[in-house]
Short mmCIF file of C-alpha atoms and ligand atoms in Angstrom, two decimals:
data_model
loop_
_atom_site.label_atom_id
_atom_site.label_comp_id
_atom_site.label_asym_id
_atom_site.label_seq_id
_atom_site.Cartn_x
_atom_site.Cartn_y
_atom_site.Cartn_z
CA MET A 1 14.79 18.86 -17.82
CA THR A 2 13.09 15.46 -17.61
CA LYS A 3 13.01 14.16 -14.06
CA SER A 4 13.74 10.52 -13.38
CA ALA A 5 12.11 8.31 -10.74
CA LEU A 6 12.96 4.83 -9.47
CA ILE A 7 10.08 2.87 -7.94
CA THR A 8 10.62 -0.30 -5.93
CA GLY A 9 7.41 -2.35 -5.92
CA ILE A 10 6.40 -0.96 -9.32
CA THR A 11 4.48 -4.16 -10.12
CA GLY A 12 2.29 -3.79 -7.02
CA GLN A 13 -0.95 -1.83 -6.64
CA ASP A 14 0.60 1.49 -5.60
CA GLY A 15 3.64 1.12 -7.84
CA ALA A 16 1.41 0.85 -10.89
CA TYR A 17 -0.72 3.90 -10.02
CA LEU A 18 2.34 5.94 -9.05
CA ALA A 19 4.12 5.03 -12.30
CA LYS A 20 1.07 6.19 -14.25
CA LEU A 21 0.93 9.46 -12.30
CA LEU A 22 4.65 10.18 -12.83
CA LEU A 23 4.55 9.31 -16.53
CA GLY A 24 1.68 11.78 -16.85
CA LYS A 25 3.91 14.43 -15.29
CA GLY A 26 6.67 13.75 -17.82
CA TYR A 27 9.02 11.69 -15.64
CA ALA A 28 11.24 8.93 -16.96
CA VAL A 29 10.03 6.03 -14.80
CA PHE A 30 12.23 3.09 -13.81
CA GLY A 31 11.08 0.11 -11.76
CA LEU A 32 13.07 -2.34 -9.68
CA ASN A 33 11.63 -5.69 -10.70
CA ALA A 34 12.31 -8.80 -8.67
CA ARG A 35 12.40 -11.86 -10.92
CA ARG A 36 9.24 -13.96 -10.52
CA SER A 37 8.32 -17.28 -12.09
CA SER A 38 4.80 -16.00 -12.77
CA ASP A 39 3.64 -12.91 -14.68
CA ASN A 40 3.70 -9.87 -12.42
CA LEU A 41 3.10 -7.16 -15.03
CA TRP A 42 -0.71 -7.41 -15.18
CA ARG A 43 -1.33 -4.17 -13.28
CA LEU A 44 0.96 -2.15 -15.56
CA ARG A 45 -0.80 -3.72 -18.53
CA GLU A 46 -4.25 -2.87 -17.14
CA LEU A 47 -3.16 0.77 -16.85
CA GLY A 48 -1.69 0.64 -20.37
CA ILE A 49 1.82 1.63 -19.27
CA ASP A 50 3.77 -1.65 -19.43
CA ASN A 51 5.76 -0.40 -22.43
CA ASP A 52 6.36 3.07 -20.97
CA VAL A 53 8.25 2.11 -17.82
CA GLN A 54 11.80 0.80 -17.83
CA MET A 55 12.32 -2.29 -15.71
CA ILE A 56 15.59 -3.05 -13.99
CA ASP A 57 16.23 -6.45 -12.43
CA GLY A 58 16.80 -6.28 -8.71
CA ASP A 59 15.67 -7.36 -5.29
CA LEU A 60 15.23 -5.39 -2.09
CA ALA A 61 17.24 -8.03 -0.26
CA ASP A 62 20.26 -7.43 -2.54
CA LEU A 63 21.98 -4.10 -1.93
CA SER A 64 24.23 -4.38 -4.97
CA SER A 65 21.24 -4.76 -7.28
CA ILE A 66 19.63 -1.63 -5.81
CA ILE A 67 22.85 0.35 -6.24
CA ARG A 68 23.02 -0.74 -9.89
CA ALA A 69 19.38 0.17 -10.46
CA PHE A 70 19.86 3.55 -8.84
CA GLN A 71 22.97 4.26 -10.92
CA ALA A 72 21.30 3.14 -14.15
CA SER A 73 18.15 5.20 -13.56
CA LYS A 74 19.99 8.35 -12.37
CA ALA A 75 16.87 8.85 -10.30
CA ASP A 76 16.04 12.25 -8.81
CA GLU A 77 13.28 10.64 -6.74
CA VAL A 78 13.21 7.15 -5.22
CA TYR A 79 9.92 5.67 -4.02
CA ASN A 80 10.39 2.60 -1.82
CA LEU A 81 7.08 0.79 -2.21
CA GLY A 82 8.41 -2.77 -2.43
CA ALA A 83 7.53 -5.03 0.49
CA GLN A 84 6.13 -8.33 1.65
CA SER A 85 2.97 -6.35 2.34
CA PHE A 86 0.41 -8.95 3.42
CA VAL A 87 -0.01 -8.85 7.20
CA GLY A 88 -1.26 -12.46 7.43
CA THR A 89 1.85 -13.87 5.74
CA SER A 90 4.12 -11.98 8.10
CA TRP A 91 3.38 -14.52 10.86
CA THR A 92 4.33 -17.47 8.64
CA GLN A 93 7.32 -15.72 7.00
CA PRO A 94 8.55 -13.31 9.67
CA LEU A 95 12.20 -13.39 8.65
CA LEU A 96 11.51 -12.82 4.96
CA THR A 97 9.22 -9.97 5.98
CA ALA A 98 11.97 -8.48 8.15
CA ASN A 99 14.50 -8.79 5.30
CA VAL A 100 12.38 -7.37 2.51
CA THR A 101 10.04 -4.96 4.31
CA GLY A 102 12.49 -3.80 6.99
CA VAL A 103 16.10 -4.27 5.86
CA GLY A 104 15.03 -3.68 2.24
CA ALA A 105 14.35 -0.05 3.17
CA ALA A 106 17.81 0.16 4.77
CA ASN A 107 19.30 -1.09 1.51
CA VAL A 108 17.52 1.59 -0.51
CA LEU A 109 18.50 4.32 1.95
CA GLU A 110 22.12 3.14 1.80
CA ALA A 111 22.04 3.20 -2.00
CA VAL A 112 20.76 6.80 -1.90
CA ARG A 113 23.38 7.82 0.67
CA LEU A 114 26.25 6.19 -1.23
CA VAL A 115 25.29 6.98 -4.84
CA ASN A 116 23.46 10.31 -4.78
CA PRO A 117 22.49 11.81 -1.41
CA ASP A 118 20.74 14.68 -3.21
CA ALA A 119 18.04 12.33 -4.51
CA ARG A 120 14.70 12.51 -2.71
CA PHE A 121 13.43 9.39 -0.94
CA TYR A 122 9.91 8.22 -0.08
CA GLN A 123 9.23 5.40 2.39
CA ALA A 124 5.91 3.54 2.30
CA SER A 125 5.10 3.56 6.01
CA THR A 126 1.79 2.26 7.27
CA SER A 127 -1.05 2.67 9.76
CA GLU A 128 -0.24 -0.93 10.83
CA MET A 129 2.49 0.69 12.95
CA PHE A 130 -0.27 2.12 15.19
CA GLY A 131 -1.60 -1.43 15.75
CA LEU A 132 -3.01 -1.42 19.26
CA ILE A 133 -4.04 2.19 18.96
CA GLN A 134 -2.90 4.71 21.58
CA ALA A 135 -5.27 7.49 20.47
CA GLU A 136 -8.80 7.46 19.06
CA ARG A 137 -7.63 9.24 15.88
CA GLN A 138 -4.07 8.52 14.84
CA ASN A 139 -1.82 11.32 13.62
CA GLU A 140 1.93 11.89 13.19
CA ASN A 141 2.39 12.26 16.97
CA THR A 142 0.51 9.13 18.04
CA PRO A 143 2.80 6.52 19.65
CA PHE A 144 3.25 3.30 17.69
CA TYR A 145 2.33 -0.21 18.91
CA PRO A 146 2.63 -2.69 16.00
CA ARG A 147 0.69 -5.96 16.23
CA SER A 148 2.30 -8.09 13.50
CA PRO A 149 5.80 -8.97 12.26
CA TYR A 150 4.90 -6.83 9.23
CA GLY A 151 4.11 -3.84 11.46
CA VAL A 152 7.37 -4.33 13.36
CA ALA A 153 9.40 -4.51 10.13
CA LYS A 154 7.71 -1.35 8.83
CA LEU A 155 8.41 0.44 12.09
CA TYR A 156 12.14 -0.28 11.68
CA ALA A 157 12.02 1.10 8.12
CA HIS A 158 10.07 4.14 9.30
CA TRP A 159 12.49 5.06 12.07
CA LEU A 160 15.47 4.43 9.81
CA THR A 161 14.01 6.92 7.35
CA VAL A 162 13.71 9.48 10.16
CA ASN A 163 17.24 8.63 11.29
CA TYR A 164 18.82 9.02 7.84
CA ARG A 165 17.03 12.33 7.46
CA GLU A 166 18.48 13.53 10.78
CA SER A 167 21.92 11.86 10.44
CA PHE A 168 22.76 12.50 6.80
CA LYS A 169 20.34 15.33 5.93
CA LEU A 170 18.70 13.20 3.24
CA HIS A 171 15.45 14.49 1.77
CA ALA A 172 13.72 11.38 3.16
CA SER A 173 9.97 11.41 3.84
CA SER A 174 7.56 8.80 5.16
CA GLY A 175 3.93 8.53 4.21
CA ILE A 176 2.00 6.81 7.00
CA LEU A 177 -0.73 5.55 4.73
CA PHE A 178 -3.94 4.00 5.97
CA ASN A 179 -5.52 1.15 3.98
CA HIS A 180 -6.05 2.01 0.34
CA GLU A 181 -7.63 -0.19 -2.25
CA SER A 182 -8.52 -0.31 -5.94
CA PRO A 183 -9.42 -2.73 -8.73
CA LEU A 184 -5.65 -3.46 -8.80
CA ARG A 185 -5.56 -4.60 -5.16
CA GLY A 186 -4.05 -8.04 -4.51
CA ILE A 187 -6.71 -10.75 -4.16
CA GLU A 188 -5.51 -11.73 -0.65
CA PHE A 189 -6.56 -8.39 0.90
CA VAL A 190 -10.06 -8.31 2.32
CA THR A 191 -11.69 -5.70 0.04
CA ARG A 192 -10.60 -7.39 -3.18
CA LYS A 193 -11.33 -10.86 -1.75
CA VAL A 194 -14.88 -9.61 -1.14
CA THR A 195 -15.40 -7.86 -4.49
CA ASP A 196 -14.00 -10.83 -6.42
CA ALA A 197 -16.26 -13.21 -4.47
CA VAL A 198 -19.33 -11.01 -4.99
CA ALA A 199 -18.66 -10.98 -8.74
CA ARG A 200 -18.27 -14.78 -8.81
CA ILE A 201 -21.38 -15.37 -6.71
CA LYS A 202 -23.40 -13.00 -8.90
CA LEU A 203 -22.21 -14.83 -12.03
CA GLY A 204 -22.94 -18.25 -10.54
CA LYS A 205 -19.31 -19.34 -10.21
CA GLN A 206 -19.08 -19.44 -6.41
CA LYS A 207 -21.56 -19.88 -3.56
CA GLU A 208 -19.97 -18.65 -0.36
CA LEU A 209 -17.47 -16.14 0.94
CA ARG A 210 -15.34 -17.21 3.91
CA LEU A 211 -13.94 -14.43 6.11
CA GLY A 212 -12.33 -13.99 9.52
CA ASN A 213 -12.88 -11.03 11.83
CA ILE A 214 -15.62 -8.92 10.24
CA ASP A 215 -15.81 -6.61 13.26
CA ALA A 216 -12.39 -5.10 12.47
CA LYS A 217 -12.59 -1.46 11.37
CA ARG A 218 -10.41 0.22 8.77
CA ASP A 219 -9.99 3.71 7.32
CA TRP A 220 -10.20 2.77 3.64
CA GLY A 221 -9.36 5.08 0.72
CA PHE A 222 -8.61 4.81 -3.01
CA ALA A 223 -5.01 4.03 -4.05
CA GLY A 224 -5.26 6.43 -7.00
CA ASP A 225 -5.79 9.32 -4.56
CA TYR A 226 -3.02 8.15 -2.22
CA VAL A 227 -0.16 8.03 -4.75
CA GLU A 228 -0.68 11.76 -5.36
CA ALA A 229 0.19 12.34 -1.71
CA MET A 230 3.46 10.39 -2.15
CA TRP A 231 4.50 12.63 -5.02
CA LEU A 232 3.46 15.80 -3.16
CA MET A 233 5.68 14.84 -0.19
CA LEU A 234 8.76 14.75 -2.42
CA GLN A 235 7.95 18.17 -3.93
CA GLN A 236 8.15 19.92 -0.52
CA ASP A 237 11.23 21.99 0.37
CA LYS A 238 11.68 19.98 3.57
CA PRO A 239 11.25 16.24 4.11
CA ASP A 240 8.71 15.16 6.74
CA ASP A 241 6.24 12.45 7.80
CA TYR A 242 2.55 12.60 6.93
CA VAL A 243 -0.55 10.59 7.82
CA ILE A 244 -2.63 9.91 4.71
CA ALA A 245 -6.18 8.77 5.45
CA THR A 246 -9.84 9.55 4.84
CA GLY A 247 -10.73 10.27 8.49
CA LYS A 248 -13.61 7.75 8.42
CA THR A 249 -13.66 4.18 9.68
CA THR A 250 -15.92 1.27 8.65
CA THR A 251 -16.25 -2.37 9.71
CA VAL A 252 -15.35 -5.20 7.37
CA ARG A 253 -19.02 -6.27 7.59
CA GLU A 254 -20.28 -2.85 6.42
CA MET A 255 -17.76 -2.84 3.57
CA CYS A 256 -19.07 -6.30 2.52
CA GLU A 257 -22.65 -5.09 2.65
CA ILE A 258 -21.85 -2.31 0.18
CA ALA A 259 -20.48 -4.91 -2.24
CA PHE A 260 -23.34 -7.42 -1.86
CA ASN A 261 -26.05 -4.74 -1.96
CA HIS A 262 -24.60 -3.28 -5.16
CA VAL A 263 -25.42 -6.48 -7.08
CA GLY A 264 -28.71 -7.14 -5.26
CA LEU A 265 -27.46 -10.07 -3.13
CA ASN A 266 -28.08 -10.66 0.59
CA ILE A 267 -24.82 -11.02 2.51
CA ASN A 268 -26.45 -13.42 5.01
CA ASP A 269 -27.07 -15.97 2.26
CA HIS A 270 -23.36 -16.26 1.42
CA LEU A 271 -21.05 -15.14 4.25
CA VAL A 272 -19.38 -17.86 6.36
CA ILE A 273 -17.14 -16.97 9.30
CA ASP A 274 -14.05 -19.17 9.14
CA PRO A 275 -11.60 -19.27 12.09
CA ALA A 276 -8.78 -19.98 9.60
CA PHE A 277 -8.83 -16.28 8.66
CA PHE A 278 -8.50 -14.90 12.19
CA ARG A 279 -5.05 -13.52 13.02
CA PRO A 280 -2.81 -14.30 16.02
CA ALA A 281 -3.09 -10.62 17.02
CA GLU A 282 -5.56 -8.20 15.46
CA VAL A 283 -5.59 -4.48 14.75
CA ASP A 284 -9.18 -3.87 15.82
CA ILE A 285 -9.62 -0.34 14.57
CA LEU A 286 -7.76 2.29 12.57
CA LEU A 287 -8.90 5.86 12.08
CA GLY A 288 -6.51 8.41 10.64
CA ASP A 289 -6.30 12.15 11.11
CA PRO A 290 -4.99 13.62 7.83
CA ALA A 291 -5.08 17.26 9.04
CA LYS A 292 -1.35 17.83 8.49
CA ALA A 293 -1.47 16.50 4.91
CA ASN A 294 -4.56 18.67 4.29
CA ALA A 295 -2.81 21.79 5.58
CA LYS A 296 0.75 21.31 4.28
CA LEU A 297 0.29 19.29 1.09
CA GLY A 298 -3.19 20.49 0.17
CA TRP A 299 -4.14 16.80 -0.06
CA THR A 300 -7.53 15.26 0.70
CA ALA A 301 -9.04 11.88 -0.11
CA LYS A 302 -11.44 12.40 -3.02
CA THR A 303 -13.06 8.97 -3.33
CA GLN A 304 -15.75 7.76 -0.91
CA LEU A 305 -15.73 4.12 0.26
CA GLU A 306 -19.03 3.33 -1.47
CA GLN A 307 -17.68 4.62 -4.83
CA LEU A 308 -14.48 2.63 -4.32
CA ILE A 309 -16.20 -0.68 -3.55
CA VAL A 310 -18.63 -0.25 -6.46
CA MET A 311 -15.66 0.47 -8.78
CA MET A 312 -13.97 -2.73 -7.55
CA VAL A 313 -17.09 -4.91 -7.86
CA GLU A 314 -17.68 -3.67 -11.41
CA ALA A 315 -14.06 -4.35 -12.39
CA ASP A 316 -14.29 -7.87 -10.97
CA ILE A 317 -17.57 -8.56 -12.75
CA THR A 318 -15.85 -7.59 -16.02
CA ARG A 319 -12.84 -9.80 -15.24
CA VAL A 320 -14.87 -12.82 -14.13
CA SER A 321 -17.20 -12.49 -17.15
CA LYS A 322 -14.20 -12.61 -19.52
CA ALA A 323 -12.44 -15.51 -17.77
P1 LIG B 401 1.67 -4.79 -3.12
O1 LIG B 401 0.60 -4.69 -4.13
O2 LIG B 401 1.75 -6.01 -2.26
O3 LIG B 401 3.08 -4.60 -3.87
C1 LIG B 401 4.29 -4.99 -3.29
C2 LIG B 401 5.40 -4.83 -4.30
O4 LIG B 401 6.65 -5.20 -3.70
C3 LIG B 401 5.25 -5.70 -5.55
O5 LIG B 401 5.67 -4.98 -6.69
C4 LIG B 401 6.23 -6.83 -5.30
O6 LIG B 401 6.72 -7.45 -6.46
C5 LIG B 401 7.33 -6.05 -4.60
N1 LIG B 401 8.27 -6.91 -3.88
C6 LIG B 401 7.98 -7.91 -3.00
N2 LIG B 401 9.11 -8.48 -2.57
C7 LIG B 401 10.13 -7.85 -3.20
C8 LIG B 401 11.53 -8.00 -3.16
N3 LIG B 401 12.13 -8.93 -2.40
N4 LIG B 401 12.31 -7.19 -3.93
C9 LIG B 401 11.72 -6.24 -4.72
N5 LIG B 401 10.39 -6.05 -4.79
C10 LIG B 401 9.60 -6.85 -4.03
O7 LIG B 401 1.63 -3.55 -2.10
P2 LIG B 401 0.85 -2.15 -2.26
O8 LIG B 401 -0.52 -2.30 -1.72
O9 LIG B 401 1.08 -1.62 -3.61
O10 LIG B 401 1.63 -1.27 -1.19
C11 LIG B 401 2.81 -0.55 -1.57
C12 LIG B 401 3.64 -0.29 -0.32
O11 LIG B 401 2.89 0.48 0.60
C13 LIG B 401 4.06 -1.54 0.42
O12 LIG B 401 5.33 -1.30 0.98
C14 LIG B 401 3.03 -1.67 1.53
O13 LIG B 401 3.57 -2.38 2.61
C15 LIG B 401 2.79 -0.21 1.84
N6 LIG B 401 1.46 0.13 2.35
C16 LIG B 401 0.35 -0.29 1.70
C17 LIG B 401 -0.90 0.09 2.16
C18 LIG B 401 -2.16 -0.33 1.46
O14 LIG B 401 -3.23 -0.25 2.07
N7 LIG B 401 -2.09 -0.75 0.20
C19 LIG B 401 -1.00 0.92 3.30
C20 LIG B 401 0.17 1.35 3.91
C21 LIG B 401 1.40 0.98 3.42
P3 LIG B 401 5.90 -8.67 -7.19
O15 LIG B 401 4.74 -8.01 -7.88
O16 LIG B 401 6.89 -9.20 -8.15
O17 LIG B 401 5.51 -9.61 -6.11
O1 LIG B 402 -7.24 -6.32 3.91
P1 LIG B 402 -6.37 -6.75 5.03
O2 LIG B 402 -5.59 -7.98 4.85
O3 LIG B 402 -5.46 -5.49 5.36
P2 LIG B 402 -4.59 -5.07 6.63
O4 LIG B 402 -4.23 -6.24 7.47
O5 LIG B 402 -5.32 -3.96 7.31
O6 LIG B 402 -3.25 -4.54 5.94
C1 LIG B 402 -3.30 -3.70 4.81
O7 LIG B 402 -3.32 -2.36 5.22
C2 LIG B 402 -2.15 -1.92 5.93
C3 LIG B 402 -2.39 -0.46 6.31
O8 LIG B 402 -3.03 -0.40 7.56
C4 LIG B 402 -0.95 -2.08 5.02
F1 LIG B 402 0.16 -1.63 5.63
C5 LIG B 402 -0.80 -3.54 4.65
O9 LIG B 402 0.31 -3.68 3.74
C6 LIG B 402 -2.07 -4.01 3.95
O10 LIG B 402 -2.16 -3.33 2.72
O11 LIG B 402 -7.24 -6.93 6.36
C7 LIG B 402 -8.11 -5.92 6.82
C8 LIG B 402 -8.95 -6.44 7.98
C9 LIG B 402 -8.12 -7.13 9.07
O12 LIG B 402 -8.61 -6.73 10.33
C10 LIG B 402 -8.41 -8.60 8.87
O13 LIG B 402 -8.34 -9.41 10.04
O14 LIG B 402 -9.84 -7.43 7.47
C11 LIG B 402 -9.84 -8.53 8.37
N1 LIG B 402 -10.28 -9.74 7.67
C12 LIG B 402 -11.38 -10.46 7.99
N2 LIG B 402 -11.45 -11.52 7.17
C13 LIG B 402 -9.65 -10.33 6.64
C14 LIG B 402 -10.40 -11.47 6.33
N3 LIG B 402 -8.55 -9.99 5.96
C15 LIG B 402 -8.16 -10.78 4.93
N4 LIG B 402 -7.07 -10.43 4.21
N5 LIG B 402 -8.84 -11.92 4.60
C16 LIG B 402 -9.98 -12.31 5.26
O15 LIG B 402 -10.57 -13.34 4.96
#
């Protein structure tokens, strides 16, 4: 029988890759789509699946719309990927972030509990919850210490997922995903900001790249690899929480150097440090330990950072050339 999945955040980076993965596995894929004044379907178009997914109007802040979407989709699996996901914005819009990123997850969990508690639920948790890290390598047992309103909102959603699993026996799992990127990454995130700028500088359309803290370190992987882990979690007999990461960490500066070097440019000729991009509180370093996902899901990150950044630079060169 055809399985059905409902994805919140289907128009985002992960939503698009996950939709493609599930369509490939024969799922009927439904997406909760918050009404926007501007076009938000470009990622689905780039993957060639915009006509294959079924969009349902709804917003994470509106429980009734989620219930309707869940009823209409008759989903066997619900992936809650929708969020105000940009850490920087969470200091300027902390209440919206709490409502969408935190309470939004409560709304989806309530919809599952009320409409079909047998459906399986995935929560997009994040390494941002580790924040001021309490262990050199972070795993499922590392204590959390979020450093942004976004991290705090995600921590609420994470613990609520654990709580609904324990309280109502829902098949509710959390993926604690470390940073993952792709050519479909939003332009505000540092990797894509860099690869877009490198493409523009190479093509003579921009001169400088302005960044904040380039000493920050992240464990960066490829989004296409990471959505497979989400699906694998919901195929397990028992729900659980899993860290998904590469197990390697790199500074923002080193990541930039990969991008500049790939097109034969010298980073020192173009990079400007701009205090406007520093954050009120920083997550200095993240380094995940994906041993549990390796052992229990058989999952490992396949794409190396260098491959990933080159893929993103090439995609941006193609885009900027056509524009
Ligand atoms: P993204 O590209 O920013 O996508 C966010 C999605 O949420 C978009 O589809 C957006 O819709 C939707 N959304 C925003 N507000 C909404 C609302 N009020 N109601 C319904 N939908 C709403 O994020 P991503 O990188 O794909 O990440 C997916 C999820 O994983 C997010 O929850 C993120 O916080 C989490 N996460 C991401 C990473 C990472 O490194 N990428 C790591 C750990 C966890 P529009 O397109 O219409 O704006
Ligand atoms: O790319 P970023 O904005 O990602 P950040 O803050 O790590 O958050 C991303 O990953 C989380 C998982 O850990 C997700 F939960 C979250 O939704 C999001 O996808 O920033 C990465 C680092 C930070 O240390 C930041 O301070 O890059 C530093 N940075 C330096 N200059 C910059 C800039 N970040 C951005 N966005 N823009 C800059 O100009």
